[in-house]
Amino acid sequence: MAARKGRRRTCGTGEPMEAESSDARTEGPAQVYLPGRGPPLREGEELVMDEEAYVLYHRAQTGAPCLSFDIVRDHLGDSRTELPLTLYLCAGTQAESAQSNRLMMLRMHNLHGTKPPPSEGSDEEEEEEDEEEEEERKPQLELAMVPHYGGINRVRVSWLGDEPVAALWSEKGQVEVFALRRLLQVVDDPQALATFLRDEQARVKPIFAFAGHMGEGFALDWSPRVSGRLLTGDCQKNIHLWTPVDGGSWHVDQRPFVGHTRSVEDLQWSPTEDTVFASCSADASIRIWDIRAAPGKACMLTTATAHDGDVNVISWGRREPFLLSGGDDGALKIWDLRQFKSGSPVATFKQHVAPVTSVEWHPQDSGVFAASGADHQITQWDLAVERDPEAGDAETDPALADLPQQLLFVHQGETDPKELHWHPQCPGVLVSTALSGFTVFRTISV
């Protein structure tokens, strides 16, 4: 994790939320606001967004909040940066009543970049042109919904050859797999979408379901190397392996992988080895497994006290042998799997002041990752960053002086963010879900 020249962190531009007073009598300069650091918001103060900190920023509402979603890889090309963007999400709701839940396919399109502020000397004609342009730049959302009995805890999407599928954990204690081809078709065609919502949505059923966990859960992950291979973990501490069989079905091994003593919170397949995966648990441990061994003997490595409390989420780096974890203690930790036996992380970051709810390595830039927390923060990090010696006053701001130098950006304004994902085909684009809805954004920092 040597420092990489080139990208430097300049404090002050990357923290997009500034505190401003709404009372003219106490009006003063805008200040950077960071939860848990510096003074809290005073009465009459509110957070305002620094729009210059974003290349792209859009929000969307879907009714009931979604705990989980996944980005659906599409056929629009890789490494696309040209705006406006189009993207596809698969998500599941957590509605107040079990029968009100939905599995959803979202097509978000016409996503333009942030607009520069109008110049001071603009006239009426320019303002009319701006209004017309504003209409053309409005983001669009198409939504195909399927009724689902029970709140959806987690959604993960995979392509099985040419067939897109979603595996989902629900509060009713089942893991189900749904075919997504029809949903993807109709969100691209308004007429087909109307027909689907009127005549077809109520008839959509899972193509496979497994109720052998005997209770609900959250953890699941598709193998990135073996098509159709799936892991699912439950709140009863058990992990099951799914193996695809002919006819579009699965064989689920009834013998669980055993080792954890409390709920399995997250699972991650190795991106480089077909048979190896990692798990984390409310028992505070992280474990590494190899499915070539019998389930009762498959745990190869264990860090028993990885965090002070529940380990909520993990992410396995695609290009480096690093595992990233986030826990109820608010800590973000990086584990070098070559030194995992030592039980010590190679780095620990403590920016979040509440449980970490999601972590993910950047799909292309091996040193960059993002995290979200119950403190309403989404953070972006770069392990190779250097502090800018010419940053001036920003670096001496008391609220910023003790920030980790690897912290690139703090995004605020979401209510209890639950999950985030980098878009694998749109570099730097981050999508999050929170109680306040979905957000799609790209910052000036990544």
Tab-separated table of C-alpha atoms in Angstrom:
chain	number	residue	atom	x	y	z
A	1	MET	CA	0.000	0.000	0.000
A	2	ALA	CA	2.712	2.426	-0.989
A	3	ALA	CA	1.685	5.978	-1.746
A	4	ARG	CA	0.853	6.619	-5.372
A	5	LYS	CA	1.860	9.936	-6.873
A	6	GLY	CA	-0.718	11.922	-8.777
A	7	ARG	CA	-3.911	12.029	-6.747
A	8	ARG	CA	-3.826	14.365	-3.791
A	9	ARG	CA	-6.500	15.112	-1.263
A	10	THR	CA	-7.431	18.770	-0.873
A	11	CYS	CA	-9.548	19.171	2.240
A	12	GLY	CA	-12.569	21.411	2.051
A	13	THR	CA	-13.721	20.778	-1.540
A	14	GLY	CA	-14.571	17.154	-0.981
A	15	GLU	CA	-16.958	17.632	1.917
A	16	PRO	CA	-20.124	18.620	0.053
A	17	MET	CA	-22.324	19.563	2.975
A	18	GLU	CA	-21.798	22.982	4.473
A	19	ALA	CA	-23.598	24.522	7.434
A	20	GLU	CA	-25.326	27.817	6.775
A	21	SER	CA	-27.434	29.930	9.092
A	22	SER	CA	-30.998	30.652	8.030
A	23	ASP	CA	-31.137	33.569	10.463
A	24	ALA	CA	-29.838	36.810	8.914
A	25	ARG	CA	-28.742	38.100	12.318
A	26	THR	CA	-26.269	35.226	12.762
A	27	GLU	CA	-25.244	34.949	9.149
A	28	GLY	CA	-21.600	34.104	8.644
A	29	PRO	CA	-19.335	32.225	6.266
A	30	ALA	CA	-20.298	28.662	5.327
A	31	GLN	CA	-18.418	26.021	7.297
A	32	VAL	CA	-17.738	22.359	6.608
A	33	TYR	CA	-19.932	20.146	8.791
A	34	LEU	CA	-18.800	16.651	9.777
A	35	PRO	CA	-20.799	14.435	12.179
A	36	GLY	CA	-18.917	13.697	15.370
A	37	ARG	CA	-16.206	16.282	14.644
A	38	GLY	CA	-16.476	19.911	15.640
A	39	PRO	CA	-19.604	21.639	16.934
A	40	PRO	CA	-23.061	20.200	16.153
A	41	LEU	CA	-25.575	22.085	14.034
A	42	ARG	CA	-27.085	24.982	15.959
A	43	GLU	CA	-30.698	26.056	15.877
A	44	GLY	CA	-31.362	27.917	12.649
A	45	GLU	CA	-28.507	26.192	10.789
A	46	GLU	CA	-29.095	23.813	7.902
A	47	LEU	CA	-26.956	21.708	5.589
A	48	VAL	CA	-26.553	22.934	2.032
A	49	MET	CA	-24.927	21.078	-0.813
A	50	ASP	CA	-21.675	22.170	-2.442
A	51	GLU	CA	-22.694	21.401	-6.024
A	52	GLU	CA	-19.202	22.076	-7.320
A	53	ALA	CA	-18.076	18.920	-5.497
A	54	TYR	CA	-20.137	16.720	-7.852
A	55	VAL	CA	-19.831	15.791	-11.511
A	56	LEU	CA	-23.190	13.985	-11.373
A	57	TYR	CA	-25.944	13.991	-8.741
A	58	HIS	CA	-29.485	12.569	-8.957
A	59	ARG	CA	-32.057	11.254	-6.474
A	60	ALA	CA	-35.049	8.936	-6.970
A	61	GLN	CA	-37.964	7.746	-4.845
A	62	THR	CA	-39.707	4.376	-5.171
A	63	GLY	CA	-42.310	4.541	-2.409
A	64	ALA	CA	-41.325	2.073	0.315
A	65	PRO	CA	-37.595	2.192	1.149
A	66	CYS	CA	-35.202	-0.480	-0.116
A	67	LEU	CA	-32.663	-2.126	2.191
A	68	SER	CA	-30.795	-3.624	-0.733
A	69	PHE	CA	-30.272	-3.393	-4.479
A	70	ASP	CA	-27.810	-4.439	-7.146
A	71	ILE	CA	-26.640	-2.859	-10.386
A	72	VAL	CA	-27.530	-4.887	-13.478
A	73	ARG	CA	-24.701	-5.078	-15.987
A	74	ASP	CA	-26.043	-3.935	-19.360
A	75	HIS	CA	-25.065	-4.005	-23.038
A	76	LEU	CA	-24.446	-0.265	-23.349
A	77	GLY	CA	-20.670	-0.625	-23.096
A	78	ASP	CA	-17.904	-0.522	-20.511
A	79	SER	CA	-15.903	2.481	-19.279
A	80	ARG	CA	-18.578	4.893	-20.404
A	81	THR	CA	-18.272	8.454	-19.174
A	82	GLU	CA	-20.297	10.342	-21.770
A	83	LEU	CA	-23.373	12.026	-20.337
A	84	PRO	CA	-26.299	11.604	-20.050
A	85	LEU	CA	-26.027	8.172	-18.439
A	86	THR	CA	-28.443	5.235	-18.400
A	87	LEU	CA	-28.329	2.548	-15.722
A	88	TYR	CA	-30.408	-0.407	-14.506
A	89	LEU	CA	-30.999	-1.383	-10.864
A	90	CYS	CA	-32.755	-4.356	-9.289
A	91	ALA	CA	-34.087	-3.656	-5.789
A	92	GLY	CA	-36.444	-4.995	-3.125
A	93	THR	CA	-38.633	-3.057	-0.733
A	94	GLN	CA	-39.129	-3.092	3.038
A	95	ALA	CA	-42.757	-1.970	3.249
A	96	GLU	CA	-44.815	-1.611	6.426
A	97	SER	CA	-46.975	-4.649	5.585
A	98	ALA	CA	-45.690	-7.960	4.175
A	99	GLN	CA	-48.105	-7.948	1.238
A	100	SER	CA	-47.083	-4.438	0.127
A	101	ASN	CA	-43.529	-5.388	-0.890
A	102	ARG	CA	-42.178	-5.413	-4.425
A	103	LEU	CA	-39.218	-6.704	-6.366
A	104	MET	CA	-38.360	-3.880	-8.760
A	105	MET	CA	-36.395	-3.219	-11.917
A	106	LEU	CA	-35.450	0.443	-12.338
A	107	ARG	CA	-34.224	2.062	-15.518
A	108	MET	CA	-32.754	5.475	-14.736
A	109	HIS	CA	-31.857	7.462	-17.835
A	110	ASN	CA	-31.182	10.959	-19.133
A	111	LEU	CA	-28.865	11.448	-16.162
A	112	HIS	CA	-26.997	14.660	-16.954
A	113	GLY	CA	-24.102	16.177	-15.061
A	114	THR	CA	-24.431	18.924	-12.502
A	115	LYS	CA	-25.108	22.301	-14.065
A	116	PRO	CA	-22.855	25.315	-13.443
A	117	PRO	CA	-24.582	28.229	-11.653
A	118	PRO	CA	-26.033	30.949	-13.954
A	119	SER	CA	-23.856	33.978	-14.638
A	120	GLU	CA	-24.780	37.238	-12.884
A	121	GLY	CA	-25.480	39.151	-16.089
A	122	SER	CA	-27.923	36.666	-17.693
A	123	ASP	CA	-30.953	38.232	-19.417
A	124	GLU	CA	-34.574	37.058	-19.917
A	125	GLU	CA	-33.814	35.326	-23.235
A	126	GLU	CA	-31.023	33.325	-21.645
A	127	GLU	CA	-33.323	32.436	-18.753
A	128	GLU	CA	-35.967	31.122	-21.183
A	129	GLU	CA	-33.311	29.055	-22.938
A	130	ASP	CA	-32.216	27.749	-19.556
A	131	GLU	CA	-35.809	26.690	-18.762
A	132	GLU	CA	-36.059	24.783	-22.057
A	133	GLU	CA	-32.720	23.138	-21.413
A	134	GLU	CA	-33.812	22.289	-17.878
A	135	GLU	CA	-36.839	20.445	-19.282
A	136	GLU	CA	-34.632	18.480	-21.680
A	137	ARG	CA	-32.231	17.606	-18.855
A	138	LYS	CA	-34.880	16.159	-16.518
A	139	PRO	CA	-33.876	12.672	-15.335
A	140	GLN	CA	-36.250	9.836	-16.250
A	141	LEU	CA	-37.249	6.712	-14.319
A	142	GLU	CA	-39.063	3.595	-15.560
A	143	LEU	CA	-40.120	1.074	-12.934
A	144	ALA	CA	-41.311	-2.526	-13.385
A	145	MET	CA	-42.603	-4.086	-10.167
A	146	VAL	CA	-43.409	-7.651	-9.116
A	147	PRO	CA	-45.475	-8.305	-5.958
A	148	HIS	CA	-43.477	-10.058	-3.224
A	149	TYR	CA	-44.875	-11.260	0.086
A	150	GLY	CA	-42.407	-10.248	2.784
A	151	GLY	CA	-39.778	-7.544	3.097
A	152	ILE	CA	-36.661	-8.123	0.977
A	153	ASN	CA	-33.437	-8.147	2.995
A	154	ARG	CA	-30.864	-8.431	0.217
A	155	VAL	CA	-30.728	-8.588	-3.588
A	156	ARG	CA	-27.836	-9.834	-5.734
A	157	VAL	CA	-27.886	-10.071	-9.539
A	158	SER	CA	-25.925	-12.353	-11.838
A	159	TRP	CA	-25.910	-13.327	-15.511
A	160	LEU	CA	-26.190	-17.064	-16.122
A	161	GLY	CA	-25.000	-17.072	-19.697
A	162	ASP	CA	-27.486	-14.802	-21.456
A	163	GLU	CA	-30.052	-14.952	-18.643
A	164	PRO	CA	-30.079	-12.274	-15.922
A	165	VAL	CA	-31.307	-13.519	-12.520
A	166	ALA	CA	-31.701	-12.061	-9.043
A	167	ALA	CA	-31.262	-13.976	-5.792
A	168	LEU	CA	-33.009	-12.445	-2.813
A	169	TRP	CA	-33.290	-13.052	0.900
A	170	SER	CA	-36.612	-12.157	2.467
A	171	GLU	CA	-37.942	-11.833	5.986
A	172	LYS	CA	-40.146	-14.893	5.393
A	173	GLY	CA	-37.028	-17.062	5.670
A	174	GLN	CA	-36.629	-18.093	2.027
A	175	VAL	CA	-34.003	-17.463	-0.597
A	176	GLU	CA	-35.606	-17.096	-4.023
A	177	VAL	CA	-34.232	-16.710	-7.536
A	178	PHE	CA	-36.167	-14.631	-10.076
A	179	ALA	CA	-35.601	-14.404	-13.824
A	180	LEU	CA	-35.108	-10.776	-14.874
A	181	ARG	CA	-35.190	-10.902	-18.685
A	182	ARG	CA	-38.818	-9.798	-19.006
A	183	LEU	CA	-38.370	-6.993	-16.464
A	184	LEU	CA	-35.359	-5.682	-18.361
A	185	GLN	CA	-37.308	-5.792	-21.627
A	186	VAL	CA	-40.317	-3.842	-20.409
A	187	VAL	CA	-38.440	-0.966	-18.737
A	188	ASP	CA	-37.012	-0.190	-22.202
A	189	ASP	CA	-40.453	-0.102	-23.875
A	190	PRO	CA	-43.255	2.090	-22.431
A	191	GLN	CA	-46.001	0.150	-24.245
A	192	ALA	CA	-44.669	-3.202	-23.097
A	193	LEU	CA	-44.314	-1.822	-19.558
A	194	ALA	CA	-47.977	-0.792	-19.464
A	195	THR	CA	-49.002	-4.267	-20.664
A	196	PHE	CA	-46.752	-5.943	-18.114
A	197	LEU	CA	-48.069	-3.913	-15.193
A	198	ARG	CA	-51.662	-4.536	-16.253
A	199	ASP	CA	-51.574	-8.216	-17.218
A	200	GLU	CA	-48.355	-9.948	-16.187
A	201	GLN	CA	-46.771	-8.694	-12.970
A	202	ALA	CA	-49.044	-10.620	-10.606
A	203	ARG	CA	-48.133	-13.887	-12.360
A	204	VAL	CA	-44.359	-13.583	-11.966
A	205	LYS	CA	-43.017	-16.285	-9.647
A	206	PRO	CA	-39.512	-17.315	-8.608
A	207	ILE	CA	-37.803	-19.921	-10.774
A	208	PHE	CA	-36.323	-21.521	-7.635
A	209	ALA	CA	-36.754	-21.206	-3.863
A	210	PHE	CA	-34.946	-22.682	-0.862
A	211	ALA	CA	-36.528	-22.748	2.590
A	212	GLY	CA	-33.918	-24.948	4.283
A	213	HIS	CA	-32.331	-22.141	6.276
A	214	MET	CA	-35.194	-22.384	8.801
A	215	GLY	CA	-35.200	-18.636	9.379
A	216	GLU	CA	-34.358	-15.342	7.722
A	217	GLY	CA	-30.967	-14.053	6.722
A	218	PHE	CA	-29.066	-11.352	4.867
A	219	ALA	CA	-25.864	-12.815	3.447
A	220	LEU	CA	-25.626	-14.001	-0.151
A	221	ASP	CA	-23.142	-13.803	-3.009
A	222	TRP	CA	-22.912	-15.138	-6.563
A	223	SER	CA	-19.550	-16.514	-7.610
A	224	PRO	CA	-17.803	-14.191	-10.096
A	225	ARG	CA	-15.869	-17.174	-11.491
A	226	VAL	CA	-18.294	-20.133	-11.622
A	227	SER	CA	-21.607	-19.295	-13.290
A	228	GLY	CA	-24.620	-20.010	-11.085
A	229	ARG	CA	-22.692	-20.916	-7.936
A	230	LEU	CA	-24.258	-19.178	-4.927
A	231	LEU	CA	-23.653	-18.859	-1.184
A	232	THR	CA	-26.370	-17.982	1.334
A	233	GLY	CA	-25.962	-17.330	5.063
A	234	ASP	CA	-28.635	-16.928	7.740
A	235	CYS	CA	-29.252	-15.447	11.172
A	236	GLN	CA	-28.954	-18.956	12.651
A	237	LYS	CA	-25.151	-18.962	11.866
A	238	ASN	CA	-25.358	-21.385	8.920
A	239	ILE	CA	-23.986	-21.030	5.362
A	240	HIS	CA	-25.234	-23.137	2.423
A	241	LEU	CA	-23.666	-23.728	-0.994
A	242	TRP	CA	-25.838	-23.727	-4.120
A	243	THR	CA	-24.597	-25.597	-7.188
A	244	PRO	CA	-26.377	-25.113	-10.547
A	245	VAL	CA	-27.795	-28.222	-12.236
A	246	ASP	CA	-29.256	-28.825	-15.669
A	247	GLY	CA	-32.687	-27.377	-16.355
A	248	GLY	CA	-32.111	-24.018	-14.693
A	249	SER	CA	-32.282	-25.336	-11.136
A	250	TRP	CA	-29.907	-25.681	-8.178
A	251	HIS	CA	-28.730	-28.348	-5.783
A	252	VAL	CA	-28.425	-26.830	-2.299
A	253	ASP	CA	-26.132	-28.763	0.011
A	254	GLN	CA	-28.131	-29.449	3.178
A	255	ARG	CA	-24.899	-29.656	5.197
A	256	PRO	CA	-24.089	-26.106	6.310
A	257	PHE	CA	-20.635	-24.651	6.658
A	258	VAL	CA	-20.296	-24.354	10.431
A	259	GLY	CA	-17.940	-22.195	12.476
A	260	HIS	CA	-19.723	-18.955	13.268
A	261	THR	CA	-21.577	-18.781	16.575
A	262	ARG	CA	-23.992	-15.962	15.656
A	263	SER	CA	-25.704	-14.512	12.582
A	264	VAL	CA	-23.783	-14.580	9.290
A	265	GLU	CA	-23.935	-10.972	8.075
A	266	ASP	CA	-22.104	-11.009	4.717
A	267	LEU	CA	-20.389	-13.347	2.251
A	268	GLN	CA	-17.826	-12.705	-0.479
A	269	TRP	CA	-16.388	-15.130	-3.013
A	270	SER	CA	-12.721	-14.793	-3.857
A	271	PRO	CA	-12.322	-13.004	-7.205
A	272	THR	CA	-9.267	-15.160	-8.044
A	273	GLU	CA	-10.004	-18.667	-6.671
A	274	ASP	CA	-13.033	-20.755	-7.621
A	275	THR	CA	-13.479	-22.510	-4.276
A	276	VAL	CA	-12.565	-19.882	-1.668
A	277	PHE	CA	-14.901	-17.452	0.099
A	278	ALA	CA	-14.978	-15.139	3.120
A	279	SER	CA	-17.693	-14.595	5.711
A	280	CYS	CA	-18.306	-12.182	8.565
A	281	SER	CA	-20.611	-12.460	11.522
A	282	ALA	CA	-22.262	-10.856	14.520
A	283	ASP	CA	-19.847	-13.007	16.545
A	284	ALA	CA	-17.169	-10.382	15.640
A	285	SER	CA	-15.168	-12.794	13.470
A	286	ILE	CA	-14.122	-12.992	9.824
A	287	ARG	CA	-13.482	-16.442	8.373
A	288	ILE	CA	-11.935	-17.766	5.144
A	289	TRP	CA	-13.311	-21.050	3.738
A	290	ASP	CA	-12.528	-23.574	0.993
A	291	ILE	CA	-15.492	-25.558	-0.359
A	292	ARG	CA	-13.252	-28.433	-1.472
A	293	ALA	CA	-13.244	-29.557	2.173
A	294	ALA	CA	-16.244	-31.071	3.940
A	295	PRO	CA	-18.552	-28.309	5.273
A	296	GLY	CA	-17.645	-29.076	8.886
A	297	LYS	CA	-13.908	-28.718	8.138
A	298	ALA	CA	-13.930	-26.041	5.427
A	299	CYS	CA	-12.935	-23.068	7.602
A	300	MET	CA	-9.260	-22.501	6.866
A	301	LEU	CA	-8.504	-19.163	8.556
A	302	THR	CA	-10.187	-17.172	11.322
A	303	THR	CA	-9.752	-13.769	12.902
A	304	ALA	CA	-11.861	-14.212	16.014
A	305	THR	CA	-12.124	-10.551	17.061
A	306	ALA	CA	-11.989	-8.616	13.818
A	307	HIS	CA	-14.110	-5.750	15.221
A	308	ASP	CA	-15.432	-4.662	18.604
A	309	GLY	CA	-18.851	-6.200	18.032
A	310	ASP	CA	-20.776	-7.265	14.930
A	311	VAL	CA	-18.918	-7.368	11.620
A	312	ASN	CA	-21.623	-6.180	9.241
A	313	VAL	CA	-20.090	-6.113	5.768
A	314	ILE	CA	-17.018	-7.232	3.794
A	315	SER	CA	-15.654	-6.616	0.299
A	316	TRP	CA	-12.907	-8.631	-1.408
A	317	GLY	CA	-10.572	-6.584	-3.620
A	318	ARG	CA	-10.582	-7.634	-7.258
A	319	ARG	CA	-6.957	-6.783	-7.999
A	320	GLU	CA	-5.168	-6.946	-4.644
A	321	PRO	CA	-5.403	-9.590	-1.871
A	322	PHE	CA	-7.158	-7.187	0.484
A	323	LEU	CA	-10.394	-7.732	2.376
A	324	LEU	CA	-12.279	-4.635	3.551
A	325	SER	CA	-14.609	-4.869	6.562
A	326	GLY	CA	-17.027	-2.592	8.402
A	327	GLY	CA	-18.551	-3.138	11.821
A	328	ASP	CA	-20.961	-1.914	14.447
A	329	ASP	CA	-17.979	-0.145	16.027
A	330	GLY	CA	-17.930	2.298	13.087
A	331	ALA	CA	-14.462	1.138	12.067
A	332	LEU	CA	-13.289	0.325	8.552
A	333	LYS	CA	-10.488	-2.242	8.466
A	334	ILE	CA	-8.290	-3.581	5.688
A	335	TRP	CA	-6.910	-7.098	5.932
A	336	ASP	CA	-4.009	-8.391	3.856
A	337	LEU	CA	-5.003	-11.998	3.216
A	338	ARG	CA	-1.333	-12.962	2.981
A	339	GLN	CA	-1.035	-11.956	6.656
A	340	PHE	CA	-4.520	-12.901	7.798
A	341	LYS	CA	-3.219	-15.438	10.333
A	342	SER	CA	-1.720	-12.574	12.330
A	343	GLY	CA	-5.193	-11.388	13.297
A	344	SER	CA	-4.193	-7.755	12.757
A	345	PRO	CA	-5.477	-5.453	10.016
A	346	VAL	CA	-2.952	-3.525	7.944
A	347	ALA	CA	-5.075	-0.372	8.274
A	348	THR	CA	-7.950	0.887	10.443
A	349	PHE	CA	-9.989	4.027	9.715
A	350	LYS	CA	-12.411	5.589	12.168
A	351	GLN	CA	-14.434	8.267	10.393
A	352	HIS	CA	-17.939	6.871	10.888
A	353	VAL	CA	-19.523	7.463	14.297
A	354	ALA	CA	-22.227	4.772	13.969
A	355	PRO	CA	-22.379	1.219	12.532
A	356	VAL	CA	-20.985	0.772	9.022
A	357	THR	CA	-23.748	-0.526	6.734
A	358	SER	CA	-21.968	-1.112	3.408
A	359	VAL	CA	-18.461	-1.254	1.950
A	360	GLU	CA	-17.194	-1.841	-1.578
A	361	TRP	CA	-13.871	-1.635	-3.397
A	362	HIS	CA	-13.810	0.387	-6.606
A	363	PRO	CA	-14.067	-2.082	-9.531
A	364	GLN	CA	-11.167	-0.559	-11.499
A	365	ASP	CA	-9.013	1.449	-9.060
A	366	SER	CA	-7.572	-1.047	-6.590
A	367	GLY	CA	-6.798	1.494	-3.856
A	368	VAL	CA	-10.191	3.203	-3.772
A	369	PHE	CA	-13.250	2.149	-1.780
A	370	ALA	CA	-16.528	3.555	-0.483
A	371	ALA	CA	-18.449	3.011	2.744
A	372	SER	CA	-21.786	4.030	4.238
A	373	GLY	CA	-22.907	4.284	7.833
A	374	ALA	CA	-25.905	4.733	10.083
A	375	ASP	CA	-24.447	8.189	10.840
A	376	HIS	CA	-25.913	9.348	7.469
A	377	GLN	CA	-22.460	9.525	5.864
A	378	ILE	CA	-21.115	7.989	2.663
A	379	THR	CA	-17.338	8.176	2.489
A	380	GLN	CA	-14.845	7.699	-0.330
A	381	TRP	CA	-11.271	6.667	0.380
A	382	ASP	CA	-7.982	6.234	-1.476
A	383	LEU	CA	-5.198	4.248	0.190
A	384	ALA	CA	-2.578	5.861	-2.045
A	385	VAL	CA	-3.484	9.488	-1.405
A	386	GLU	CA	-1.012	12.082	-0.163
A	387	ARG	CA	-1.829	15.123	1.911
A	388	ASP	CA	-1.430	18.269	-0.177
A	389	PRO	CA	1.236	20.474	1.470
A	390	GLU	CA	-0.099	23.491	-0.458
A	391	ALA	CA	-3.705	23.053	0.687
A	392	GLY	CA	-3.399	26.102	2.938
A	393	ASP	CA	-6.097	27.029	5.421
A	394	ALA	CA	-8.309	24.030	4.625
A	395	GLU	CA	-5.762	21.727	6.192
A	396	THR	CA	-5.568	23.810	9.369
A	397	ASP	CA	-9.358	23.992	9.832
A	398	PRO	CA	-9.817	22.436	13.305
A	399	ALA	CA	-12.716	20.306	12.027
A	400	LEU	CA	-10.527	18.852	9.269
A	401	ALA	CA	-7.065	18.711	10.780
A	402	ASP	CA	-7.422	15.230	12.274
A	403	LEU	CA	-9.135	13.612	9.280
A	404	PRO	CA	-7.382	10.528	7.880
A	405	GLN	CA	-5.371	11.633	4.860
A	406	GLN	CA	-6.832	8.751	2.842
A	407	LEU	CA	-10.350	10.191	3.218
A	408	LEU	CA	-11.235	11.735	-0.133
A	409	PHE	CA	-14.859	12.741	0.213
A	410	VAL	CA	-17.739	12.817	2.695
A	411	HIS	CA	-21.211	12.738	1.164
A	412	GLN	CA	-24.111	13.654	3.456
A	413	GLY	CA	-27.801	14.371	3.134
A	414	GLU	CA	-29.074	10.767	3.020
A	415	THR	CA	-31.202	9.372	5.834
A	416	ASP	CA	-29.694	6.123	7.137
A	417	PRO	CA	-27.913	4.811	4.011
A	418	LYS	CA	-28.188	1.023	3.818
A	419	GLU	CA	-26.161	-0.115	0.817
A	420	LEU	CA	-23.941	1.252	-1.934
A	421	HIS	CA	-22.375	-0.037	-5.153
A	422	TRP	CA	-19.934	1.344	-7.690
A	423	HIS	CA	-21.273	1.049	-11.223
A	424	PRO	CA	-19.006	-1.539	-12.899
A	425	GLN	CA	-19.365	0.081	-16.341
A	426	CYS	CA	-19.467	3.807	-15.463
A	427	PRO	CA	-16.163	4.754	-13.758
A	428	GLY	CA	-16.563	6.699	-10.531
A	429	VAL	CA	-20.372	6.499	-10.445
A	430	LEU	CA	-21.688	5.461	-7.036
A	431	VAL	CA	-25.284	4.397	-6.324
A	432	SER	CA	-26.741	4.212	-2.816
A	433	THR	CA	-30.040	3.320	-1.200
A	434	ALA	CA	-31.263	4.860	2.053
A	435	LEU	CA	-34.510	5.404	3.906
A	436	SER	CA	-34.649	8.667	1.927
A	437	GLY	CA	-34.428	6.861	-1.450
A	438	PHE	CA	-31.824	6.202	-4.145
A	439	THR	CA	-28.939	8.504	-4.991
A	440	VAL	CA	-26.698	8.326	-8.076
A	441	PHE	CA	-23.617	10.510	-7.931
A	442	ARG	CA	-20.051	10.990	-9.053
A	443	THR	CA	-17.734	13.252	-7.092
A	444	ILE	CA	-14.829	15.378	-8.235
A	445	SER	CA	-12.552	13.153	-6.148
A	446	VAL	CA	-13.013	9.791	-7.911
